[in-house]
Short mmCIF file of C-alpha atoms and ligand atoms in Angstrom, two decimals:
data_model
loop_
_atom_site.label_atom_id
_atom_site.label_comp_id
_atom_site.label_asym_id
_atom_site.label_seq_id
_atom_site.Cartn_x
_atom_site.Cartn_y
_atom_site.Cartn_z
CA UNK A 1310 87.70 105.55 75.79
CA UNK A 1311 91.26 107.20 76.12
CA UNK A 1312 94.55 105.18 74.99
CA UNK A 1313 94.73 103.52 78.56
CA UNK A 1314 92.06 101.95 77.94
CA UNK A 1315 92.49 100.43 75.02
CA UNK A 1316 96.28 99.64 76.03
CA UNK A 1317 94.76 97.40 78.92
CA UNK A 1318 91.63 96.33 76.84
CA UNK A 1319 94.56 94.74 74.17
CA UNK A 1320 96.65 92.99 76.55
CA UNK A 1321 93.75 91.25 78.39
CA UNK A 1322 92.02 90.59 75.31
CA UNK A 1323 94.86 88.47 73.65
CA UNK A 1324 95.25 87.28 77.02
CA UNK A 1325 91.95 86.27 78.04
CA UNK A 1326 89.75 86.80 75.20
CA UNK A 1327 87.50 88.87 77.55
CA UNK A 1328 86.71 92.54 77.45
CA UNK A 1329 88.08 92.79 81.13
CA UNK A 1330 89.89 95.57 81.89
CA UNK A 1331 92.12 94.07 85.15
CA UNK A 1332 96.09 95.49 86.60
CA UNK A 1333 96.87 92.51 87.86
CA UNK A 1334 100.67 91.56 90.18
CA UNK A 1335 99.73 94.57 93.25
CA UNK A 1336 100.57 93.71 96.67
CA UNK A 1337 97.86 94.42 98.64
CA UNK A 1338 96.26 97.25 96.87
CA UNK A 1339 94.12 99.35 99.42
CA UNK A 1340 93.02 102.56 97.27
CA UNK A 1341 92.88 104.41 93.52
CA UNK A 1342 93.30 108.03 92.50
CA UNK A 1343 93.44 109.45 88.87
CA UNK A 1344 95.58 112.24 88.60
CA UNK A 1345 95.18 115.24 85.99
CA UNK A 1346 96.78 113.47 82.70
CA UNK A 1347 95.01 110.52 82.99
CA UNK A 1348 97.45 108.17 84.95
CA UNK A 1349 95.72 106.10 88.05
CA UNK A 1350 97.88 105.79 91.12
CA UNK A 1351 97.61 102.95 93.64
CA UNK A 1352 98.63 102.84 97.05
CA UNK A 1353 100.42 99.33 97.93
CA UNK A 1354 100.23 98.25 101.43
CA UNK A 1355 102.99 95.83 100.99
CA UNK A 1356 103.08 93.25 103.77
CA UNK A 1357 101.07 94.80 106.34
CA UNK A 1358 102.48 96.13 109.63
CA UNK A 1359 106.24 95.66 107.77
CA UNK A 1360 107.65 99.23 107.02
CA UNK A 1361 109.32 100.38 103.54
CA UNK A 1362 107.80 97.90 101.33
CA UNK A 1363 104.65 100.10 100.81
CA UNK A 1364 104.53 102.26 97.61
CA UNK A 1365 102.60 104.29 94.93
CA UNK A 1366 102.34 102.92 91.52
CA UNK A 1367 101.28 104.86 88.54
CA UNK A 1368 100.07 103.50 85.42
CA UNK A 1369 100.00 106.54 82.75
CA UNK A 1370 97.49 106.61 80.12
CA UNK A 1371 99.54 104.39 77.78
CA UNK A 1372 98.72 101.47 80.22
CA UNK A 1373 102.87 102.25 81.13
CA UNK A 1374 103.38 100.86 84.68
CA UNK A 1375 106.14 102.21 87.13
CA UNK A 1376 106.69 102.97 90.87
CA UNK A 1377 106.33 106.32 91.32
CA UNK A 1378 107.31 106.62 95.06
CA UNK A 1379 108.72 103.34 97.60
CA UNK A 1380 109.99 102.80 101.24
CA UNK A 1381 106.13 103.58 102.92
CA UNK A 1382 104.47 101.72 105.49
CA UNK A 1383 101.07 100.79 104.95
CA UNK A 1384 99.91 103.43 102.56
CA UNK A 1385 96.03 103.48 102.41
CA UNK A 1386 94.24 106.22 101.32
CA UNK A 1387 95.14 108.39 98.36
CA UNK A 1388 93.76 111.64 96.65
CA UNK A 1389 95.01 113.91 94.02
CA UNK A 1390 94.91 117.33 94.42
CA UNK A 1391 96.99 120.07 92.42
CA UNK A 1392 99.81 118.25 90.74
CA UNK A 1393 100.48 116.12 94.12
CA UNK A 1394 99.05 112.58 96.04
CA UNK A 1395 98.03 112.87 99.73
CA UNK A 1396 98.24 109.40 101.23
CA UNK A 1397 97.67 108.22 104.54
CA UNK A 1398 100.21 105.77 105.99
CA UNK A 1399 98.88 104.77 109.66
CA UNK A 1400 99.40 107.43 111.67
CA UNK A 1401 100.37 110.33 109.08
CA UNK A 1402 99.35 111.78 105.87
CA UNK A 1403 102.19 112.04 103.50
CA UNK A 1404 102.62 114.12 100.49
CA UNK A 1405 104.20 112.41 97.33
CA UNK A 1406 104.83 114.71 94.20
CA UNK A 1407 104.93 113.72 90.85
CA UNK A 1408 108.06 113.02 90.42
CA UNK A 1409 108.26 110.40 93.05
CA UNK A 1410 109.77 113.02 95.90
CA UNK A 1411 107.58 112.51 99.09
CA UNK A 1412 107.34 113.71 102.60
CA UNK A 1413 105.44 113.76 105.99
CA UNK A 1414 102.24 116.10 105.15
CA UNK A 1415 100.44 115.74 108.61
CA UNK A 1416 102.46 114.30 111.75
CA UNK A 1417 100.96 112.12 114.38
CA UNK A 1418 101.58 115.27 116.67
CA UNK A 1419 99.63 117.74 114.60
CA UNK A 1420 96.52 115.54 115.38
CA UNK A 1421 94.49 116.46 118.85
CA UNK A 1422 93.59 112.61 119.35
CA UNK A 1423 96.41 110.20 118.50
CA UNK A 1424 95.44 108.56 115.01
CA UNK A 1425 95.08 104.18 115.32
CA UNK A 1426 94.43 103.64 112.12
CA UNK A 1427 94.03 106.49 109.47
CA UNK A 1428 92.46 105.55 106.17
CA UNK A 1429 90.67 107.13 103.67
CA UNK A 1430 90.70 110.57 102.47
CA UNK A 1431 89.76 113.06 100.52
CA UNK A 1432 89.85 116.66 99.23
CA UNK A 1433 87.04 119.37 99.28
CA UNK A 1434 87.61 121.85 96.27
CA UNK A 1435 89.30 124.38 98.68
CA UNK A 1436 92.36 122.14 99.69
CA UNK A 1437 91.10 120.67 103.16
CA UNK A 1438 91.40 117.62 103.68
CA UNK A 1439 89.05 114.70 104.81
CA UNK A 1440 90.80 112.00 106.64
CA UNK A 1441 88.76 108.61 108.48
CA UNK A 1442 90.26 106.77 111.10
CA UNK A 1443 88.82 103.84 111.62
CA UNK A 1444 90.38 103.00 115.17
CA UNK A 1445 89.92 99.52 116.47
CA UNK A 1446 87.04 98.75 113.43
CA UNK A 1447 84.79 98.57 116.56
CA UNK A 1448 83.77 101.75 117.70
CA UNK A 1449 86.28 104.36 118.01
CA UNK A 1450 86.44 105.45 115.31
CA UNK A 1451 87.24 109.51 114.26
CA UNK A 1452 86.82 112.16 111.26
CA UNK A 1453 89.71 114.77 111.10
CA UNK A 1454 89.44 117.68 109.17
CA UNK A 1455 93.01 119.07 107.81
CA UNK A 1456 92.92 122.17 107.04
CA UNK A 1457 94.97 124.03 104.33
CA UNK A 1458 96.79 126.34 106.95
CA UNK A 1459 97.73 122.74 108.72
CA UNK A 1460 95.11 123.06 111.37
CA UNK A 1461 93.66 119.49 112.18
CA UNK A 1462 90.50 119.04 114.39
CA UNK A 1463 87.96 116.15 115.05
CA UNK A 1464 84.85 116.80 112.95
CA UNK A 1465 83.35 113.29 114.08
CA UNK A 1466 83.58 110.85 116.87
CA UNK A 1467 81.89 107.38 117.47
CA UNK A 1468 78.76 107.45 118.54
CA UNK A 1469 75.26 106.39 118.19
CA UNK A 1470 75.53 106.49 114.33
CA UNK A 1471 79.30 106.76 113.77
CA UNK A 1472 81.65 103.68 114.93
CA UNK A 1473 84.53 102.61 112.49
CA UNK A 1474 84.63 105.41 109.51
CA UNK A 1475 86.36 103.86 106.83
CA UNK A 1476 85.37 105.56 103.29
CA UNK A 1477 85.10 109.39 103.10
CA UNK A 1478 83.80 111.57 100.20
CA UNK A 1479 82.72 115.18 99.98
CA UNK A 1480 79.52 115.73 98.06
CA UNK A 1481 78.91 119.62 98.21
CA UNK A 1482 80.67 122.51 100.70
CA UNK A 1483 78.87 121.35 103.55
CA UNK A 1484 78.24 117.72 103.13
CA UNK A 1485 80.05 114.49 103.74
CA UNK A 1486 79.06 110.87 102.57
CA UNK A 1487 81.19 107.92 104.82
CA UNK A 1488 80.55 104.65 105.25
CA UNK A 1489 81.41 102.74 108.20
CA UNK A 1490 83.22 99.34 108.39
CA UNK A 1491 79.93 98.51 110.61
CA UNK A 1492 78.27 98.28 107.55
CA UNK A 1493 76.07 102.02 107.08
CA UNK A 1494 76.15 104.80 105.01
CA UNK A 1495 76.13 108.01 106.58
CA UNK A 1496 75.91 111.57 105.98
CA UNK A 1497 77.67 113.96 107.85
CA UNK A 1498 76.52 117.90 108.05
CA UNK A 1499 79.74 119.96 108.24
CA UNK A 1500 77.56 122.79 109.37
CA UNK A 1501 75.46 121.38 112.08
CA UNK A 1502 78.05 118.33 112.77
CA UNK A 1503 75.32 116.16 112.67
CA UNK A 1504 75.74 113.12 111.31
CA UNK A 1505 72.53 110.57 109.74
CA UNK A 1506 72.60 107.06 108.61
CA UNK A 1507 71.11 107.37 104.86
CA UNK A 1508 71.01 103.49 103.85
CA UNK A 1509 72.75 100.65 105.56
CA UNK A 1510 74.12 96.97 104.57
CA UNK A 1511 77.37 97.41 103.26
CA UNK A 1512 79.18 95.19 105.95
CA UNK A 1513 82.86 96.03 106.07
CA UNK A 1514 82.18 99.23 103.77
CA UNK A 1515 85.69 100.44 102.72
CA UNK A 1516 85.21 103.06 99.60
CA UNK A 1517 82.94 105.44 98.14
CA UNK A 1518 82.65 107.13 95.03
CA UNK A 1519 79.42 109.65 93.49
CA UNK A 1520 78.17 110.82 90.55
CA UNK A 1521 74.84 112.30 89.21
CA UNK A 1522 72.72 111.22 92.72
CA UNK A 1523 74.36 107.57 92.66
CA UNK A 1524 77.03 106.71 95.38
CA UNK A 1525 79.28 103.87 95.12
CA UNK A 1526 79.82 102.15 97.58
CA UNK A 1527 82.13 99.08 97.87
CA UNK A 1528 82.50 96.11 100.73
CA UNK A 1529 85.51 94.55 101.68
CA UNK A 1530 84.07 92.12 103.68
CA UNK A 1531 81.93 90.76 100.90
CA UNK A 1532 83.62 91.59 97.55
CA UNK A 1533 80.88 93.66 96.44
CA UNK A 1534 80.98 96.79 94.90
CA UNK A 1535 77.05 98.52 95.10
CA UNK A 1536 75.25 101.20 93.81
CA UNK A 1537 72.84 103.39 96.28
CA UNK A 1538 70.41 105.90 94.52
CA UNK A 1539 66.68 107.24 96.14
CA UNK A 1540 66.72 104.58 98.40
CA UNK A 1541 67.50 101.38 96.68
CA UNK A 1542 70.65 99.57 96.51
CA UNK A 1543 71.78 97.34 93.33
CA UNK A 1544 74.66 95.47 92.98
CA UNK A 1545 77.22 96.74 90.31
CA UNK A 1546 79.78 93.64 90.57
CA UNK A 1547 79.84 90.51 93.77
CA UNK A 1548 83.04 88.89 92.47
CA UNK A 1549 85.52 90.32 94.30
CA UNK A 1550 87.73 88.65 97.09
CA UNK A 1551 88.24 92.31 99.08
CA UNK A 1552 86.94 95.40 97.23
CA UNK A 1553 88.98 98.31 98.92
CA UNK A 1554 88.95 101.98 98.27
CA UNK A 1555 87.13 102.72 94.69
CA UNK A 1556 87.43 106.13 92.71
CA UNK A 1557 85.54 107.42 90.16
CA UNK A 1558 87.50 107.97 86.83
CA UNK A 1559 87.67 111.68 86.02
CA UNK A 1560 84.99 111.56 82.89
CA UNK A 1561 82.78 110.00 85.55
CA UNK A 1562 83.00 106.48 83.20
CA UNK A 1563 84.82 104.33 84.74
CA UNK A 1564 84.84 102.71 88.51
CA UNK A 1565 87.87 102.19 89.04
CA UNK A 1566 88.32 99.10 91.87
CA UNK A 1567 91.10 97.60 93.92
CA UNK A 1568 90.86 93.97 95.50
CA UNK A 1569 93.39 94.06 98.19
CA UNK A 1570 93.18 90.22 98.56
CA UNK A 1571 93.10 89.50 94.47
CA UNK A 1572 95.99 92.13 93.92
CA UNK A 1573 94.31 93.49 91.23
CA UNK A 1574 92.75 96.79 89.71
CA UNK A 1575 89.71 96.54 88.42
CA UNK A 1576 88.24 99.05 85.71
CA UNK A 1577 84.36 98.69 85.56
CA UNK A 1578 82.48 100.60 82.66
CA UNK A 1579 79.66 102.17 83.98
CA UNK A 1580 77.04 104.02 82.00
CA UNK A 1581 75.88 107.88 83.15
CA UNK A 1582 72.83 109.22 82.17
CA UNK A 1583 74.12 111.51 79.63
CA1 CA B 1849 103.78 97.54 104.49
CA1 CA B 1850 89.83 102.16 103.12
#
């Protein structure tokens, strides 16, 4: 356990007398990223569909909490790669460096279909980036690929098995885990661009994390947060008003989980194998 968790574990026990590890006083907290010292960063939607009140806040590992970046839309997703946060906010992907600078990463021009509604993404080990879109939550929804030389193409489209992509993870060079607001989980070949459904259930599925053969898997809809391993599904935590877009802490310890409803940042332990 690193000093920020025991800098939150203090405050909330004298507060609570529980061992509950909770950020609590976010507006509208959609998704989590860790960054390479330790701090988590938080995307804050703000009042949605109302411009400049979205923003990034860091907490460092001392449990300090600041604003790191202000005056976005409706930030969403977030991912950390290389000393800077790629965020998408609607119909862009912005770049945010650490010291609070930020700028448009991806404009809605650079994308061949118009983005409605970008959301999650993340990195591959390479740089490119994984970005959902989850459309009209119906059935249009797309996967865009962004590629380090600023190339961005459609990797998947609603269809049969893909409607309203919401979380995005990539599990190995050539593999993709989403799960769809429409409630499955899929995986999506980068090679063959096919795409399967692997387990289904989560209605309203928003984020995804992985480690060690389990994916995490959370629901918006429901307040759950699951875990999926060799076919069976258990839950990990059902008390949540609107779990958004979870991460995976970096030691692979911690889920890390925003309620966008409750405001709040949840830190679950979890226990790996080893
Ligand atoms: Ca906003
Ligand atoms: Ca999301």
């Amino acid at each position: 356990m690193n000093k920020f968790f025991i800098a939150i574990l203090m405050v909330l026990t004298i507060n609570t007398g529980h061992a509950n590890e909770k950020i609590s006083g976010l507006k509208m907290p959609e998704s989590v990223a860790e960054g390479s010292d330790g701090s988590i960063y938080i995307s804050e939607i703000g009042e949605r569909d109302k411009d400049k009140d979205g923003k990034i806040t860091k907490i460092d590992k001392n449990g300090n909490r600041s604003t790191l970046a202000d005056g976005l839309y409706d930030p969403k997703g977030i991912v950390f790669y290389k000393e800077k946060l790629y965020v998408t906010d609607r119909d862009v992907v912005l770049e945010v460096n650490t010291d609070g600078s930020w700028g448009v990463y991806t404009g809605t021009m650079a994308f061949p279909k118009t983005p409605v509604f970008l959301n999650d993404i993340d990195v591959s080990s390479n740089g490119d980036l994984y970005v959902t879109d989850t459309g009209d939550f119906e059935s249009s929804g797309l996967v865009f690929l962004i590629k380090k030389s600023g190339d961005v193409s459609v990797i998947f489209e609603g269809n049969k098995n893909i409607k309203a992509p919401n979380g995005i993870l990539p599990i190995a060079d050539s593999k993709l885990l989403i799960v769809d607001w429409a409630g499955d989980l899929l995986e999506g070949d980068l090679i063959t661009n096919e795409i399967k459904r692997i387990a289904e259930g989560f209605d309203g599925g928003d984020g995804l994390a992985y480690d060690n053969g389990v994916i995490y898997i959370s629901s918006w809809k429901n307040g759950v947060v699951y875990a999926y391993q060799n076919g069976k599904t258990t839950i990990i935590d059902d008390k949540f008003e609107a779990a958004a877009d979870i991460a995976l802490s970096r030691d692979g310890k911690t889920l890390i989980v925003p309620d966008m409803k409750a405001g709040t940042v949840t830190l679950i332990p979890i226990n790996p194998k080893n």
